[in-house]
mmCIF file of C-alpha atoms in Angstrom:
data_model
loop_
_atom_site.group_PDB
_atom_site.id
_atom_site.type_symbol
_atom_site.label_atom_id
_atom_site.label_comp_id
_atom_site.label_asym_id
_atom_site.label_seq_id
_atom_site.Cartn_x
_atom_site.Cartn_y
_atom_site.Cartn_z
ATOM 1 C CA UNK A 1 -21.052 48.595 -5.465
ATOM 2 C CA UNK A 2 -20.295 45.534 -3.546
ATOM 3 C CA UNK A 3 -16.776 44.403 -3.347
ATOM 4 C CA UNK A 4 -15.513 40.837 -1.432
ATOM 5 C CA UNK A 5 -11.726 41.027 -0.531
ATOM 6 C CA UNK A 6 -10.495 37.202 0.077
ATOM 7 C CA UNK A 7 -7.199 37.798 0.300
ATOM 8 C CA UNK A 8 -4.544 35.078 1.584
ATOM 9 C CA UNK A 9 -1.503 36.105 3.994
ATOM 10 C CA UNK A 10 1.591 38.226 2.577
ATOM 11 C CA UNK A 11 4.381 35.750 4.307
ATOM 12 C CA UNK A 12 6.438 38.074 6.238
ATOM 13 C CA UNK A 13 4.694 41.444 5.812
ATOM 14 C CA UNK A 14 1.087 40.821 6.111
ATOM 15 C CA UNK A 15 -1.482 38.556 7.820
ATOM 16 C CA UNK A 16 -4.402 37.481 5.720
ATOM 17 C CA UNK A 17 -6.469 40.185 8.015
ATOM 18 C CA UNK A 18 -4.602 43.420 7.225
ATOM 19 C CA UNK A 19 -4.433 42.447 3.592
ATOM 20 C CA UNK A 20 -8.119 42.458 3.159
ATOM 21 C CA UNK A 21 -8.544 45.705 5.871
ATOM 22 C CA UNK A 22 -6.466 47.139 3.527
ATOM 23 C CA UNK A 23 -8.367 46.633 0.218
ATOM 24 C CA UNK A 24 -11.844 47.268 2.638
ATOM 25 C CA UNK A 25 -10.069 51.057 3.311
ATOM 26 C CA UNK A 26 -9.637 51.607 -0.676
ATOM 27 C CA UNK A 27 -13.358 50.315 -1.095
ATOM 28 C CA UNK A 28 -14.619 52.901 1.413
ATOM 29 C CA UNK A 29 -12.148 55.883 0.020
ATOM 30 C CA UNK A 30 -13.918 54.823 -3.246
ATOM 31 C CA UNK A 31 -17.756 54.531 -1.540
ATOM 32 C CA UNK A 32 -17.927 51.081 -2.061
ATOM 33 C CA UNK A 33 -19.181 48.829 0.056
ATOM 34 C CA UNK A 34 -16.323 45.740 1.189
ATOM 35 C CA UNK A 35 -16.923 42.579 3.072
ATOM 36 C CA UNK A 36 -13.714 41.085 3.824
ATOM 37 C CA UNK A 37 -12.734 37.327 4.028
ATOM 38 C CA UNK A 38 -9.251 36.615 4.934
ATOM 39 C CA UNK A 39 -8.410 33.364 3.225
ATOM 40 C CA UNK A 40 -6.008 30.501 3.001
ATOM 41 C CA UNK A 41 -5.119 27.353 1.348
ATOM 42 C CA UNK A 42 -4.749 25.261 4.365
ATOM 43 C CA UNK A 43 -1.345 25.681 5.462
ATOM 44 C CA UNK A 44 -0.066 28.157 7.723
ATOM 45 C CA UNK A 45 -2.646 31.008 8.420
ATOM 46 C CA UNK A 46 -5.556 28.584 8.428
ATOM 47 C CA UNK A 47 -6.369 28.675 12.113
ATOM 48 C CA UNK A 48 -6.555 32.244 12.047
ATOM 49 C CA UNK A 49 -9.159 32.826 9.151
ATOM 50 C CA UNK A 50 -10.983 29.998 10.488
ATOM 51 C CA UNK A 51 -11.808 31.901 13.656
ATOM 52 C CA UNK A 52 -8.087 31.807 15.311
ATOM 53 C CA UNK A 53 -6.959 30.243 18.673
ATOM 54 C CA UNK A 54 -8.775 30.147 21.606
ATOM 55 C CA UNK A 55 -6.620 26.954 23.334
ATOM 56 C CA UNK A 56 -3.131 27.272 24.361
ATOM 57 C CA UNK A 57 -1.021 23.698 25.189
ATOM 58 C CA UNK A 58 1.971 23.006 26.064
ATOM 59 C CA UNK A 59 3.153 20.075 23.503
ATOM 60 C CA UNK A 60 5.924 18.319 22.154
ATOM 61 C CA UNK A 61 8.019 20.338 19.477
ATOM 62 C CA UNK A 62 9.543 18.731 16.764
ATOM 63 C CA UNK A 63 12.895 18.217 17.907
ATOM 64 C CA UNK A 64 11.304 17.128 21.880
ATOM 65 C CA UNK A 65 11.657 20.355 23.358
ATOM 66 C CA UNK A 66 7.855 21.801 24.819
ATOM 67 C CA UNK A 67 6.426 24.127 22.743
ATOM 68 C CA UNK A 68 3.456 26.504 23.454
ATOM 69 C CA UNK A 69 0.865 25.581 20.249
ATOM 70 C CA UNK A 70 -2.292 27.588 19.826
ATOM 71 C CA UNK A 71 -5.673 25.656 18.489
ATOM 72 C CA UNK A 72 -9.532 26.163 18.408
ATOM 73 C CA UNK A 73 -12.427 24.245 19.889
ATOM 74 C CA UNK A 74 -15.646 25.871 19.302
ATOM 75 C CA UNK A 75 -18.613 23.993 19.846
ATOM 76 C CA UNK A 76 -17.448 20.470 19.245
ATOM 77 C CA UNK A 77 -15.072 21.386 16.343
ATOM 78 C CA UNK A 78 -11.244 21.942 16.155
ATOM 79 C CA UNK A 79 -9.203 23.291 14.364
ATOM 80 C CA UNK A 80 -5.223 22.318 14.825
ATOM 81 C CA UNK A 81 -2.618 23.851 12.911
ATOM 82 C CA UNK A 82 0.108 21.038 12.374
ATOM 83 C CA UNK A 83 3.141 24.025 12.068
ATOM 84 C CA UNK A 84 1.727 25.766 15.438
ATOM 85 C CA UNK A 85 3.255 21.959 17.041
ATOM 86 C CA UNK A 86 5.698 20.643 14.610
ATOM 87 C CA UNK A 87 6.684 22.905 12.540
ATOM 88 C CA UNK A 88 10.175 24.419 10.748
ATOM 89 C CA UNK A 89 9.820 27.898 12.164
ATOM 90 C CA UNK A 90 9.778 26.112 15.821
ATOM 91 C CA UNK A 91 13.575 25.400 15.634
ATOM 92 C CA UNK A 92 14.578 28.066 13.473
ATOM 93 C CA UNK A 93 14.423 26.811 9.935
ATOM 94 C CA UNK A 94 16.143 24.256 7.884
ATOM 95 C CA UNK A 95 19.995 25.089 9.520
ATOM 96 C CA UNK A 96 18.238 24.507 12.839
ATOM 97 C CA UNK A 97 16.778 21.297 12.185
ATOM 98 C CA UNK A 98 17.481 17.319 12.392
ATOM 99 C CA UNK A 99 15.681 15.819 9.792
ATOM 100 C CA UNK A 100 15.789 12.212 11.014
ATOM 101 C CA UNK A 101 14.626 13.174 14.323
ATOM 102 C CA UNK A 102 11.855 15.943 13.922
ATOM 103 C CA UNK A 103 8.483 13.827 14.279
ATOM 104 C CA UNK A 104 5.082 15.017 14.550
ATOM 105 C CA UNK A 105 4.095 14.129 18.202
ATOM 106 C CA UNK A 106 2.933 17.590 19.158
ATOM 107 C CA UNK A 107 0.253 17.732 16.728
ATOM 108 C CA UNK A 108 -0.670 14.664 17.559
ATOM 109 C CA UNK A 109 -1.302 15.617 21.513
ATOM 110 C CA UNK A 110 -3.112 18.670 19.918
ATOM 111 C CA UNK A 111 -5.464 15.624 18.117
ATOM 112 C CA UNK A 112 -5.860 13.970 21.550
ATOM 113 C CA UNK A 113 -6.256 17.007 23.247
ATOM 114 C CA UNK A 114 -9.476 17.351 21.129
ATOM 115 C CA UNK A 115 -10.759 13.851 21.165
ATOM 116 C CA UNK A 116 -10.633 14.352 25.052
ATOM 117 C CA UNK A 117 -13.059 17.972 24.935
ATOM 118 C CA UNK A 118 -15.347 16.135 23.092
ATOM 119 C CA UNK A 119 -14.690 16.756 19.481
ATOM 120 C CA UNK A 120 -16.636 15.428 17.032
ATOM 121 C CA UNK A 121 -15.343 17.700 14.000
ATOM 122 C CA UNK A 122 -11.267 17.984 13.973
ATOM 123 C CA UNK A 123 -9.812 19.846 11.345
ATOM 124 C CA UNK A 124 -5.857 19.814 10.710
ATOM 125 C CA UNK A 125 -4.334 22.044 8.943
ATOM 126 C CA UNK A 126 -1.263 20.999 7.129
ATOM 127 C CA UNK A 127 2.178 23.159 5.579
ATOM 128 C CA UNK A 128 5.139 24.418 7.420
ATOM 129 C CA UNK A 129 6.320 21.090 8.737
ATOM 130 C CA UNK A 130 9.789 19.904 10.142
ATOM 131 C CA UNK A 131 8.921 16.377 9.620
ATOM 132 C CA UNK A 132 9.068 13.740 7.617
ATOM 133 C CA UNK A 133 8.034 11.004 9.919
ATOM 134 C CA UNK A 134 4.968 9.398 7.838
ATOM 135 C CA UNK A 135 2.385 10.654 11.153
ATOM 136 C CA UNK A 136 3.840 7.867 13.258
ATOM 137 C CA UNK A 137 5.109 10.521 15.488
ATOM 138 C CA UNK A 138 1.417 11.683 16.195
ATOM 139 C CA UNK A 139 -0.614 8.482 15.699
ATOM 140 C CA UNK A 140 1.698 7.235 18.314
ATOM 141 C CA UNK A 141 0.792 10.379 20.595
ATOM 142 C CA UNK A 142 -2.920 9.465 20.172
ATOM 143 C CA UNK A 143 -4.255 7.416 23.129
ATOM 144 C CA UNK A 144 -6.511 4.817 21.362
ATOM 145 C CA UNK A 145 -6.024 6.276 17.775
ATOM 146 C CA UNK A 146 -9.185 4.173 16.527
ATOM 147 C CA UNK A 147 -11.146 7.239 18.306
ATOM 148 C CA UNK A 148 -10.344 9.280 15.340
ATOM 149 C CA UNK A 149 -12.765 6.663 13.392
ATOM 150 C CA UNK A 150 -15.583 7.678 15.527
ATOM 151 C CA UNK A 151 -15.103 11.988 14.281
ATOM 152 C CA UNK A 152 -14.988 13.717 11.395
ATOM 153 C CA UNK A 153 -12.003 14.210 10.564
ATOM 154 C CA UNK A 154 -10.555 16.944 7.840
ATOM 155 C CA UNK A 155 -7.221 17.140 6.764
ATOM 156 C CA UNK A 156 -6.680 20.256 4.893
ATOM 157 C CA UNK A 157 -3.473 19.592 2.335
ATOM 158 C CA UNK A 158 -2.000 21.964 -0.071
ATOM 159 C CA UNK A 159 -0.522 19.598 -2.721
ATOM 160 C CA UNK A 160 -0.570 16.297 -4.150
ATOM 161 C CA UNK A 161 2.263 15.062 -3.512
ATOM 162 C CA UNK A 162 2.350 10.862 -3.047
ATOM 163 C CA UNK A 163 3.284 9.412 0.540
ATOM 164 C CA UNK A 164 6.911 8.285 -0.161
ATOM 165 C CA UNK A 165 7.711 11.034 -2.550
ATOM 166 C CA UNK A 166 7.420 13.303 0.519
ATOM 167 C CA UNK A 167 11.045 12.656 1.169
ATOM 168 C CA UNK A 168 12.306 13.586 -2.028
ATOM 169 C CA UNK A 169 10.238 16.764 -2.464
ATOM 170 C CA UNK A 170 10.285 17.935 0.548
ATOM 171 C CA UNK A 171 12.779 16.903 3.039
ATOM 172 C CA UNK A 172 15.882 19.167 1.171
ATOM 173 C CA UNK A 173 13.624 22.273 2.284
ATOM 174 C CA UNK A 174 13.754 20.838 5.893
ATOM 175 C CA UNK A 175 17.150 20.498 6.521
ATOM 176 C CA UNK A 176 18.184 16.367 4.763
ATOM 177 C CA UNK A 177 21.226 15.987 2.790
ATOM 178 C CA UNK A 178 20.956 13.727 -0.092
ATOM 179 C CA UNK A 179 21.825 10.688 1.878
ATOM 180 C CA UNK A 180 19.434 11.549 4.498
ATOM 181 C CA UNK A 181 16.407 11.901 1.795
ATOM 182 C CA UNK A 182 16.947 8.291 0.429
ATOM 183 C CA UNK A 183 17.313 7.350 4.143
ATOM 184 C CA UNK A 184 13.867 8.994 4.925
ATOM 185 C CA UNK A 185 12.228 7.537 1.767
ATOM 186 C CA UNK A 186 12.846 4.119 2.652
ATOM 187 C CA UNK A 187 11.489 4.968 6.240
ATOM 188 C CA UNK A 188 8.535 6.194 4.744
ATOM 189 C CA UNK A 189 7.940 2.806 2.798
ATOM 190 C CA UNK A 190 8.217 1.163 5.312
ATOM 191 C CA UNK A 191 5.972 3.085 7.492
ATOM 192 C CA UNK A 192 3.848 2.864 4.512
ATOM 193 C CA UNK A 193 3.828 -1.013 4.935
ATOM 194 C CA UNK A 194 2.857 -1.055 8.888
ATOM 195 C CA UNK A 195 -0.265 1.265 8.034
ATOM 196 C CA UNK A 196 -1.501 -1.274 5.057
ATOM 197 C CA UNK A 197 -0.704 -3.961 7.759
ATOM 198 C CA UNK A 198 -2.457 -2.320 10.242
ATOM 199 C CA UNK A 199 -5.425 -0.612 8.415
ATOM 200 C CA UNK A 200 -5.961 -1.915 5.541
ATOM 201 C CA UNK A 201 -4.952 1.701 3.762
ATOM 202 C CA UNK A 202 -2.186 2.130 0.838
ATOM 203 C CA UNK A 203 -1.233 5.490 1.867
ATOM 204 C CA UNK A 204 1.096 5.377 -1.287
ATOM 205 C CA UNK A 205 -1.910 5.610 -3.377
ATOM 206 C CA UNK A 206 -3.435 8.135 -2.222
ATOM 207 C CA UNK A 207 -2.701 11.680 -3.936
ATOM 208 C CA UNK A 208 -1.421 14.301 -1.520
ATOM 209 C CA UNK A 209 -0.680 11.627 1.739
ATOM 210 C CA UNK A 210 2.424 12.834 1.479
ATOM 211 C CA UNK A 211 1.841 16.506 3.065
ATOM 212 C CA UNK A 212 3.703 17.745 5.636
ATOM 213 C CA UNK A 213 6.460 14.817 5.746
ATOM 214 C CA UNK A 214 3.379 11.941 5.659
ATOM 215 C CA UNK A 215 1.306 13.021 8.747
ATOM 216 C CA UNK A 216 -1.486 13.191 6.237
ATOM 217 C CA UNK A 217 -0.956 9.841 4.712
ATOM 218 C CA UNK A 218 -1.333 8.737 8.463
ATOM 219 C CA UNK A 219 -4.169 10.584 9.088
ATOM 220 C CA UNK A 220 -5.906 8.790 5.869
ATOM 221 C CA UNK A 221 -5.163 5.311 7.089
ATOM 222 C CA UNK A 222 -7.434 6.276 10.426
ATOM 223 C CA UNK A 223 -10.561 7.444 8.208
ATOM 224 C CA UNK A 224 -9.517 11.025 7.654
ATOM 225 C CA UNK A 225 -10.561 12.641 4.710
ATOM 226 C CA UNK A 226 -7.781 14.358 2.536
ATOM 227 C CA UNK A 227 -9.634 17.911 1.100
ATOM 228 C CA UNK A 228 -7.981 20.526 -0.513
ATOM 229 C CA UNK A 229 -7.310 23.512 1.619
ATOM 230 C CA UNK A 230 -8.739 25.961 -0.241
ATOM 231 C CA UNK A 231 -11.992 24.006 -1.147
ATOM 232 C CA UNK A 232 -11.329 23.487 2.895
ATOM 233 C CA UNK A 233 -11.400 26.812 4.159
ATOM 234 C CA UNK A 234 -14.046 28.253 1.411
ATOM 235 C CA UNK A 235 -16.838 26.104 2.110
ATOM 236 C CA UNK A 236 -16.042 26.495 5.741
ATOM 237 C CA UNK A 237 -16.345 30.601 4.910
ATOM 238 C CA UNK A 238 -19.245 30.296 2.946
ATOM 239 C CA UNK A 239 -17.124 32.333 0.400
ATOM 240 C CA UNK A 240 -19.074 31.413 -2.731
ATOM 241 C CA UNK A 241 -22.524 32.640 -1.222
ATOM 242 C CA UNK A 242 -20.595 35.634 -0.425
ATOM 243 C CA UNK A 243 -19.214 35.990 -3.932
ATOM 244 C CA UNK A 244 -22.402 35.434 -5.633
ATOM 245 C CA UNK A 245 -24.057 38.718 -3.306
ATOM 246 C CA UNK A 246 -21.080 41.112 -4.534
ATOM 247 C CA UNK A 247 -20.191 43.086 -7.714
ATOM 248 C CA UNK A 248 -16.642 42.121 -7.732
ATOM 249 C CA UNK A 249 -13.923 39.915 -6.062
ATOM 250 C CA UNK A 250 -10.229 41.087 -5.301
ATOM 251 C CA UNK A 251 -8.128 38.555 -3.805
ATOM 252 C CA UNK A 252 -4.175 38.152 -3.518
ATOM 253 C CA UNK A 253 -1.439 36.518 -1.814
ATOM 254 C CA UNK A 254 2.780 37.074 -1.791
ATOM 255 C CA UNK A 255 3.639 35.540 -4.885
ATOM 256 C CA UNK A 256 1.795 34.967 -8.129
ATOM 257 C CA UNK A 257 3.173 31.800 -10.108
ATOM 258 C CA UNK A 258 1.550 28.257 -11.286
ATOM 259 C CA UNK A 259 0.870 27.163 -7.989
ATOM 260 C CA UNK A 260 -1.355 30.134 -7.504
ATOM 261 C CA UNK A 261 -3.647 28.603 -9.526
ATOM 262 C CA UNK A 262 -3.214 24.859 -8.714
ATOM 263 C CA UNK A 263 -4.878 24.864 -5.052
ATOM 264 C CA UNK A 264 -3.465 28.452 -3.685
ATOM 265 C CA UNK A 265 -5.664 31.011 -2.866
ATOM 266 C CA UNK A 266 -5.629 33.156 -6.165
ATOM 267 C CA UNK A 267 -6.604 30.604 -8.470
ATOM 268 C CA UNK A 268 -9.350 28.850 -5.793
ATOM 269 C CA UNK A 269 -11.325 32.548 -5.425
ATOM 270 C CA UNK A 270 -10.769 33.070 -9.414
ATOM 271 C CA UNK A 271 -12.301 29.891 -10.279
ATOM 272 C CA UNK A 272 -14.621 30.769 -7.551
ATOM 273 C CA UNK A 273 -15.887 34.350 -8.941
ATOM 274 C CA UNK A 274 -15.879 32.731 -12.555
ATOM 275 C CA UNK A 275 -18.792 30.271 -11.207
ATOM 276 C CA UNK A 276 -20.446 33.136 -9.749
ATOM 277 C CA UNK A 277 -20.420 35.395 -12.759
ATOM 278 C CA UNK A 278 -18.392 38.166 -11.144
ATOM 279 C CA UNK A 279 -15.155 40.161 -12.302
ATOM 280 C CA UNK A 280 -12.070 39.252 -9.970
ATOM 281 C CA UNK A 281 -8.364 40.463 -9.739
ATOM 282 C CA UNK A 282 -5.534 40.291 -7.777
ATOM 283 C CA UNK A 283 -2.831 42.267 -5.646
ATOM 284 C CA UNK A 284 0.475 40.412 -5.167
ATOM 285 C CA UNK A 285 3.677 41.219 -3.925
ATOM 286 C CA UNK A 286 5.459 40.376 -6.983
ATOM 287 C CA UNK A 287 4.946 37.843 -9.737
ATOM 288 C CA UNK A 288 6.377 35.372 -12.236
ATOM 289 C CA UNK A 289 6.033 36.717 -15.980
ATOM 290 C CA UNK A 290 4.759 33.262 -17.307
ATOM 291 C CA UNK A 291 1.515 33.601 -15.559
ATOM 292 C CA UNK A 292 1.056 37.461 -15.569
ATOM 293 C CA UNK A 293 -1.900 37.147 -17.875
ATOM 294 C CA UNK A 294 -3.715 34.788 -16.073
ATOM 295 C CA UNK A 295 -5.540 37.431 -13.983
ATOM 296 C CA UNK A 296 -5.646 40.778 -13.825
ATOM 297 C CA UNK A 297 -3.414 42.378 -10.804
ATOM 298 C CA UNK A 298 -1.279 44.533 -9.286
ATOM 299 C CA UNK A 299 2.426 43.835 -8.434
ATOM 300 C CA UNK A 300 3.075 45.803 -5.692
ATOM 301 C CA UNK A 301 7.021 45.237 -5.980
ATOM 302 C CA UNK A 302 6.296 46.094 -9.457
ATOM 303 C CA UNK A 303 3.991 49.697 -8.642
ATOM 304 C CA UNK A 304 5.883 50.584 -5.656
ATOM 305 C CA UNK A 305 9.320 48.721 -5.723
ATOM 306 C CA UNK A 306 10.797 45.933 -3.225
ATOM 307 C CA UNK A 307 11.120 48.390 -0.531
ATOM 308 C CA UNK A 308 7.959 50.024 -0.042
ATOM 309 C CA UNK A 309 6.197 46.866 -1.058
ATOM 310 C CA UNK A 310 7.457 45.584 2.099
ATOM 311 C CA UNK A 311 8.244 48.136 4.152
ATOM 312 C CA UNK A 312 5.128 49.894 3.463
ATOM 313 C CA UNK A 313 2.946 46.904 2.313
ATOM 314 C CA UNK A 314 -0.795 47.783 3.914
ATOM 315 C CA UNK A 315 -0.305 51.052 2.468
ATOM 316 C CA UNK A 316 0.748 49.631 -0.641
ATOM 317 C CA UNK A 317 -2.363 47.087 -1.158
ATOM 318 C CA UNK A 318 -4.353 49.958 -0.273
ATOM 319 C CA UNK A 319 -3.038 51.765 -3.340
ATOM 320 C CA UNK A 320 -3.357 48.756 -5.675
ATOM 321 C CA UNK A 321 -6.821 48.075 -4.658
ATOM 322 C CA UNK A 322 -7.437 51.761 -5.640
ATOM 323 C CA UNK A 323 -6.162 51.534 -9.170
ATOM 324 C CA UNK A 324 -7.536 47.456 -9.550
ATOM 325 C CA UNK A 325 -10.847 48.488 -8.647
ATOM 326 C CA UNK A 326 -12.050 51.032 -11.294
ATOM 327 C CA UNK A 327 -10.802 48.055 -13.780
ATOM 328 C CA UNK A 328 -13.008 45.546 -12.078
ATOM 329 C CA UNK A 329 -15.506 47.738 -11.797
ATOM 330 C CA UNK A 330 -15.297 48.541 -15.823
ATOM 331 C CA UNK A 331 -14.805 52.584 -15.157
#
């Protein structure tokens, strides 16, 4: 039997990569055959299931201080990770950033970094921001922005949140105190304005403009082209050519709940394998109880406890892949 494992990252334990070398070990243990595909939704991770970094620059960070960002150029396509530039784990979380100040110039110099080598494909990834600066932080970065018109230009986004709403959803996870959020949302409408002025674009129109603090909204009002990540990073993958040529599909990712299955990983390769005709299930780290019928899995803090699960967690999704598989498998 042929089994795909398309399994996203493990925040904090596992990389997309070990995850699905993991299940791969349980396939050949079992004497099945296992292509893995390490996936993700288009947030952090992306870069490195999309071929990882082979460019290191030294860029802006969010708070000004230079920061060593990883990206791709292969042939005349990038790939930039916005959180490898101007993201919350680059000053140490929320308690370690200013949410009025962080801006998104680094990615931004990643963008013109790429337009410079000749680019003609630029995908940026989006998630894991410290900003909420509407993009004007990296349009500004840009030398002669209007080159972006003249590329094809992705921008991988993980929800649909609106351009101004950004604020309000996401700026408390960044560090902003109430005051600070209503401050932000009124910078964002007006930033909002200048791009309509400028561009002839209502970012606040435009369903999920307002990932990562607005940089996609910005990106949108130079002829970028807001795509789901996951749709994203499959087609990219060829994963549903790969799905159709196997017997069964185990995927996985931290954290099962309803976002799995509203652009995350879990519910993109179910929907995926569903098309395709072919059984699929899931190993998690935990999950919520509301959705634990939606697809067959294995909790791993649930099989093995919190402790192994992540002390011990390739071992562990080795193990669940061995008792998920038979089930797939109908034996």
């Amino acid at each position: 039997m042929k089994v795909v494992a398309a399994l996203d990252k493990f925040r904090g334990t596992l990389t997309a990569q070990r995850a699905c070398a993991a299940v791969g070990n349980a396939c050949w243990d079992l004497g099945h055959d296992c292509v893995e595909v390490p996936v993700a939704d288009g947030g952090e991770g992306t870069l490195d299931v999309l071929g990882g970094a082979n460019r290191t620059s030294t860029v802006t960070g969010p708070l000004g201080d230079p920061v060593q960002a990883g990206w791709r150029l292969s042939r005349d396509v990038a790939v930039i990770e916005m959180a490898a530039a101007s993201g919350l784990a680059l000053v140490g979380g929320a308690e370690g950033n200013d949410a009025m100040a962080a801006a998104t110039t680094g990615t931004g110099e990643l963008i013109d970094l790429a337009l410079d080598a000749g680019a003609r494909k630029i995908i940026v990834c989006l998630g894991g921001s410290a900003t909420t600066d509407g993009g004007l932080g990296a349009v500004r970065a840009i030398h002669a922005p209007q080159r972006l018109r003249g590329v094809e230009l992705l921008v991988a986004c993980d929800v649909t949140t609106r351009f101004v709403d950004a604020a309000e959803v996401f700026a408390p996870q960044k560090g902003a105190s109430p005051a600070q959020v209503r401050l932000l949302a009124g910078r964002l409408e007006r930033t909002a304005q200048i791009y309509a002025s400028e561009h002839g674009i209502d970012v606040r129109t435009i369903d999920g403009a307002g990932a990562a603090g607005g940089l996609a909204g910005a990106l949108a009002a130079f002829g970028g082209r807001l795509v789901p990540g996951f749709d994203l990073v499959a087609d990219e993958l060829d994963l549903y050519d790969t799905i159709t040529g196997a017997d069964a599909v185990v995927t996985g990712e931290g954290f099962l709940d309803e976002q799995s299955f509203a652009g995350k990983v879990v519910g993109g390769v179910q929907s995926l394998a569903a098309l395709a005709g072919r059984p699929a299930g899931a190993i998690v780290g935990d999950a919520a109880a509301e959705v634990a019928a939606r697809i067959d899995h294995v909790s791993l803090v649930a099989e093995y406890g919190p402790d192994e699960a992540t002390s011990q967690a390739a071992t562990c999704v080795e193990r669940a892949a061995a008792l998920l598989l038979p089930r797939l498998m109908g034996s």
